[in-house]
């Protein structure tokens, strides 16, 4: 598979929606996780990422402007049994409960489908990094917009290559309705030496009008302390 440039992929797409990037750092010492959200409506854009004890969650930037918290308020990142979970919805908790009970991500997600937001039927995208740095990505999507049929795809990456990652996002491009992501996760180069550099590259590549929040974490495979970066458009820092 051709290795692509993540910055080019993002800058060429005005609305990839929500995206997950998992991989291995260029020096091979860290697992890498990144997650971003975008928004077209005022309700979707009225959000920030905040840190929690085991990850992050979304929160209304201005609670007085929040009209519907369903599908947009959730914990995108959590940790369970040494695994790092990254998703675009409340299926984070489904996977957390599954891993805690000894299930795989795919087994846990058998109880879930795509989001009930007709006519888009936004895919549920999810990822898990194991303590050894292996990772998997999943997408649950409607059958070409047919809500009666769900298609489930899981992609596993064992012994990841240093300096390489895989990127999946909810929407193929902007549109009305929004077309779902198609094909395998994109194989991308990970050359940034640390989470700050990767966060800057990703944020600068996201459409300035539609970007909302970004999270990046480098997870040392030797058990050292994780390093994380959060960028929120609504907090005045970006």
CSV table of C-alpha atoms in Angstrom, one decimal:
chain,number,residue,atom,x,y,z
A,1,UNK,CA,0.0,0.0,0.0
A,2,UNK,CA,1.3,3.5,-0.9
A,3,UNK,CA,2.3,5.6,2.1
A,4,UNK,CA,0.7,9.0,1.9
A,5,UNK,CA,1.3,12.4,3.5
A,6,UNK,CA,-1.3,13.0,6.3
A,7,UNK,CA,-1.1,16.8,5.9
A,8,UNK,CA,-1.9,16.6,2.2
A,9,UNK,CA,-4.8,14.2,2.8
A,10,UNK,CA,-6.3,16.7,5.3
A,11,UNK,CA,-5.6,19.9,3.4
A,12,UNK,CA,-7.2,18.5,0.3
A,13,UNK,CA,-10.5,17.6,2.1
A,14,UNK,CA,-12.6,20.4,3.5
A,15,UNK,CA,-14.7,18.1,5.6
A,16,UNK,CA,-13.4,14.7,6.6
A,17,UNK,CA,-15.6,14.9,9.7
A,18,UNK,CA,-14.0,13.1,12.7
A,19,UNK,CA,-10.7,11.3,12.3
A,20,UNK,CA,-8.6,8.7,14.1
A,21,UNK,CA,-4.8,8.2,13.4
A,22,UNK,CA,-2.9,5.4,15.1
A,23,UNK,CA,0.6,4.3,14.5
A,24,UNK,CA,4.3,4.1,15.6
A,25,UNK,CA,6.6,7.0,16.1
A,26,UNK,CA,9.5,7.5,13.8
A,27,UNK,CA,12.0,6.4,16.4
A,28,UNK,CA,10.0,3.3,17.1
A,29,UNK,CA,9.8,4.1,20.8
A,30,UNK,CA,6.1,5.2,21.1
A,31,UNK,CA,2.7,4.2,20.0
A,32,UNK,CA,0.9,7.3,18.5
A,33,UNK,CA,-2.8,8.2,18.7
A,34,UNK,CA,-4.6,11.3,17.3
A,35,UNK,CA,-8.2,12.2,17.2
A,36,UNK,CA,-9.9,15.3,15.8
A,37,UNK,CA,-13.5,16.6,15.4
A,38,UNK,CA,-14.9,19.1,12.9
A,39,UNK,CA,-18.3,20.7,12.7
A,40,UNK,CA,-20.6,22.5,10.3
A,41,UNK,CA,-23.4,23.5,12.7
A,42,UNK,CA,-23.2,25.9,15.6
A,43,UNK,CA,-24.0,23.0,18.0
A,44,UNK,CA,-21.2,20.8,16.6
A,45,UNK,CA,-18.7,23.7,16.7
A,46,UNK,CA,-19.6,24.6,20.3
A,47,UNK,CA,-17.2,22.0,21.8
A,48,UNK,CA,-13.8,21.6,23.4
A,49,UNK,CA,-11.7,18.6,24.5
A,50,UNK,CA,-10.9,18.4,28.2
A,51,UNK,CA,-8.7,16.0,30.0
A,52,UNK,CA,-10.1,13.3,32.3
A,53,UNK,CA,-8.4,10.8,34.6
A,54,UNK,CA,-7.9,8.2,31.8
A,55,UNK,CA,-8.3,10.2,28.6
A,56,UNK,CA,-10.4,13.1,27.3
A,57,UNK,CA,-14.1,14.0,26.8
A,58,UNK,CA,-16.0,16.6,24.9
A,59,UNK,CA,-17.7,19.5,26.6
A,60,UNK,CA,-19.8,22.4,25.6
A,61,UNK,CA,-17.7,25.5,25.2
A,62,UNK,CA,-20.8,27.7,25.9
A,63,UNK,CA,-23.4,25.6,27.7
A,64,UNK,CA,-26.1,28.1,27.0
A,65,UNK,CA,-25.8,27.4,23.2
A,66,UNK,CA,-25.9,23.6,23.5
A,67,UNK,CA,-29.1,22.5,21.8
A,68,UNK,CA,-28.6,18.7,21.6
A,69,UNK,CA,-25.9,16.8,23.4
A,70,UNK,CA,-26.6,13.5,21.8
A,71,UNK,CA,-23.9,12.2,19.5
A,72,UNK,CA,-21.6,15.1,20.3
A,73,UNK,CA,-20.9,14.8,24.0
A,74,UNK,CA,-18.9,11.7,24.8
A,75,UNK,CA,-15.4,10.4,25.9
A,76,UNK,CA,-13.3,10.0,22.7
A,77,UNK,CA,-10.3,8.5,24.6
A,78,UNK,CA,-10.2,6.1,27.5
A,79,UNK,CA,-7.7,3.5,28.9
A,80,UNK,CA,-8.6,0.0,29.9
A,81,UNK,CA,-6.2,-2.8,31.0
A,82,UNK,CA,-3.3,-1.0,29.4
A,83,UNK,CA,-5.1,-0.5,26.1
A,84,UNK,CA,-5.8,3.0,24.7
A,85,UNK,CA,-9.3,3.3,23.2
A,86,UNK,CA,-10.1,6.1,20.6
A,87,UNK,CA,-13.5,6.5,19.0
A,88,UNK,CA,-15.9,9.1,17.6
A,89,UNK,CA,-18.8,8.4,20.0
A,90,UNK,CA,-20.1,6.8,23.1
A,91,UNK,CA,-18.9,3.4,21.8
A,92,UNK,CA,-15.7,4.2,23.7
A,93,UNK,CA,-17.6,3.1,26.8
A,94,UNK,CA,-18.9,-0.1,24.9
A,95,UNK,CA,-15.3,-1.0,24.0
A,96,UNK,CA,-14.1,-0.2,27.6
A,97,UNK,CA,-16.7,-2.5,29.1
A,98,UNK,CA,-15.8,-5.2,26.5
A,99,UNK,CA,-12.1,-5.1,27.1
A,100,UNK,CA,-12.6,-5.1,30.8
A,101,UNK,CA,-14.7,-8.3,30.3
A,102,UNK,CA,-12.0,-9.9,28.2
A,103,UNK,CA,-13.6,-9.2,24.8
A,104,UNK,CA,-11.9,-7.8,21.7
A,105,UNK,CA,-12.9,-4.5,20.2
A,106,UNK,CA,-14.8,-6.3,17.3
A,107,UNK,CA,-16.7,-8.4,19.8
A,108,UNK,CA,-17.7,-5.4,21.9
A,109,UNK,CA,-18.9,-3.5,18.8
A,110,UNK,CA,-21.3,-6.3,17.7
A,111,UNK,CA,-23.8,-4.5,19.9
A,112,UNK,CA,-23.5,-1.2,18.1
A,113,UNK,CA,-24.2,0.2,14.6
A,114,UNK,CA,-23.7,3.5,12.8
A,115,UNK,CA,-25.1,6.7,14.3
A,116,UNK,CA,-28.9,7.3,13.9
A,117,UNK,CA,-28.4,10.7,12.2
A,118,UNK,CA,-30.4,10.4,9.0
A,119,UNK,CA,-29.7,11.0,6.2
A,120,UNK,CA,-26.0,10.9,6.9
A,121,UNK,CA,-25.9,7.7,9.1
A,122,UNK,CA,-22.4,8.7,10.2
A,123,UNK,CA,-20.1,5.8,10.6
A,124,UNK,CA,-18.8,4.8,14.0
A,125,UNK,CA,-15.0,4.7,13.8
A,126,UNK,CA,-13.0,3.2,16.6
A,127,UNK,CA,-9.4,2.2,17.4
A,128,UNK,CA,-7.5,0.4,20.1
A,129,UNK,CA,-3.8,0.3,20.9
A,130,UNK,CA,-2.5,-2.6,22.9
A,131,UNK,CA,0.2,-2.4,25.6
A,132,UNK,CA,2.7,-3.8,23.0
A,133,UNK,CA,1.9,-1.1,20.5
A,134,UNK,CA,-0.1,-3.3,18.1
A,135,UNK,CA,-3.4,-1.6,17.0
A,136,UNK,CA,-6.7,-2.1,15.3
A,137,UNK,CA,-9.2,0.2,13.6
A,138,UNK,CA,-12.9,-0.4,13.0
A,139,UNK,CA,-15.7,1.2,11.0
A,140,UNK,CA,-19.4,0.5,11.3
A,141,UNK,CA,-21.3,2.0,8.4
A,142,UNK,CA,-24.6,1.8,6.6
A,143,UNK,CA,-24.8,0.0,3.3
A,144,UNK,CA,-24.5,2.9,0.9
A,145,UNK,CA,-26.9,5.0,3.0
A,146,UNK,CA,-29.4,2.1,3.6
A,147,UNK,CA,-30.2,2.2,7.4
A,148,UNK,CA,-31.5,-1.4,7.2
A,149,UNK,CA,-28.0,-2.8,6.6
A,150,UNK,CA,-24.8,-2.4,8.7
A,151,UNK,CA,-21.4,-3.2,7.3
A,152,UNK,CA,-18.6,-4.0,9.8
A,153,UNK,CA,-14.9,-3.7,9.0
A,154,UNK,CA,-11.9,-4.3,11.4
A,155,UNK,CA,-8.3,-3.8,10.4
A,156,UNK,CA,-5.5,-5.1,12.6
A,157,UNK,CA,-1.9,-4.0,12.5
A,158,UNK,CA,0.7,-6.3,14.3
A,159,UNK,CA,4.3,-5.2,14.8
A,160,UNK,CA,3.7,-1.8,13.3
A,161,UNK,CA,6.5,-0.2,11.3
A,162,UNK,CA,8.3,2.8,12.9
A,163,UNK,CA,7.3,6.1,11.2
A,164,UNK,CA,4.0,4.7,9.9
A,165,UNK,CA,0.4,5.0,10.9
A,166,UNK,CA,-3.1,4.4,9.6
A,167,UNK,CA,-5.8,7.0,9.3
A,168,UNK,CA,-9.6,6.6,9.1
A,169,UNK,CA,-12.3,9.3,9.1
A,170,UNK,CA,-16.1,9.5,9.0
A,171,UNK,CA,-16.8,11.2,5.7
A,172,UNK,CA,-15.2,10.8,2.3
A,173,UNK,CA,-15.7,14.5,1.7
A,174,UNK,CA,-18.2,17.3,2.2
A,175,UNK,CA,-21.7,16.9,0.8
A,176,UNK,CA,-25.4,16.7,1.6
A,177,UNK,CA,-25.9,14.0,2.7
A,178,UNK,CA,-22.4,13.4,3.8
A,179,UNK,CA,-20.8,10.4,2.0
A,180,UNK,CA,-19.3,7.8,4.3
A,181,UNK,CA,-15.6,6.9,4.3
A,182,UNK,CA,-14.7,4.2,1.8
A,183,UNK,CA,-11.9,1.6,1.5
A,184,UNK,CA,-9.1,0.7,3.9
A,185,UNK,CA,-7.6,3.1,6.4
A,186,UNK,CA,-5.1,5.3,4.6
A,187,UNK,CA,-1.4,4.4,5.3
A,188,UNK,CA,0.5,7.6,6.3
A,189,UNK,CA,4.0,8.6,7.3
A,190,UNK,CA,4.6,9.6,10.9
A,191,UNK,CA,7.7,11.7,10.9
A,192,UNK,CA,6.9,14.2,13.8
A,193,UNK,CA,9.3,13.7,16.7
A,194,UNK,CA,6.8,14.5,19.4
A,195,UNK,CA,3.1,15.1,20.0
A,196,UNK,CA,3.5,18.9,19.8
A,197,UNK,CA,5.0,18.7,16.3
A,198,UNK,CA,2.4,16.2,15.1
A,199,UNK,CA,-0.5,18.3,16.6
A,200,UNK,CA,0.7,21.4,14.9
A,201,UNK,CA,1.0,19.7,11.5
A,202,UNK,CA,-2.4,18.1,11.8
A,203,UNK,CA,-4.1,21.3,13.1
A,204,UNK,CA,-2.6,23.4,10.4
A,205,UNK,CA,-3.8,21.0,7.7
A,206,UNK,CA,-7.5,20.9,8.9
A,207,UNK,CA,-9.9,23.3,7.3
A,208,UNK,CA,-9.8,26.5,9.4
A,209,UNK,CA,-13.5,27.1,9.3
A,210,UNK,CA,-14.6,23.6,10.2
A,211,UNK,CA,-11.9,22.4,12.6
A,212,UNK,CA,-13.0,22.2,16.3
A,213,UNK,CA,-10.7,20.2,18.5
A,214,UNK,CA,-7.6,17.9,18.2
A,215,UNK,CA,-5.9,15.5,20.6
A,216,UNK,CA,-2.5,13.8,20.1
A,217,UNK,CA,-0.8,11.3,22.5
A,218,UNK,CA,2.6,9.6,22.3
A,219,UNK,CA,2.6,6.4,24.4
A,220,UNK,CA,6.1,5.1,25.4
A,221,UNK,CA,6.3,1.4,24.8
A,222,UNK,CA,8.7,1.0,27.8
A,223,UNK,CA,5.9,2.0,30.1
A,224,UNK,CA,7.0,5.6,30.6
A,225,UNK,CA,4.7,8.5,31.0
A,226,UNK,CA,2.5,9.5,28.1
A,227,UNK,CA,2.8,12.9,26.5
A,228,UNK,CA,-0.4,14.5,25.2
A,229,UNK,CA,-1.5,17.7,23.4
A,230,UNK,CA,-4.9,19.2,23.1
A,231,UNK,CA,-5.8,22.1,20.7
A,232,UNK,CA,-9.3,23.7,21.0
A,233,UNK,CA,-10.4,26.3,18.5
A,234,UNK,CA,-12.8,27.7,21.1
A,235,UNK,CA,-10.3,28.4,23.9
A,236,UNK,CA,-8.5,31.2,22.0
A,237,UNK,CA,-5.3,29.2,21.6
A,238,UNK,CA,-5.8,28.3,17.9
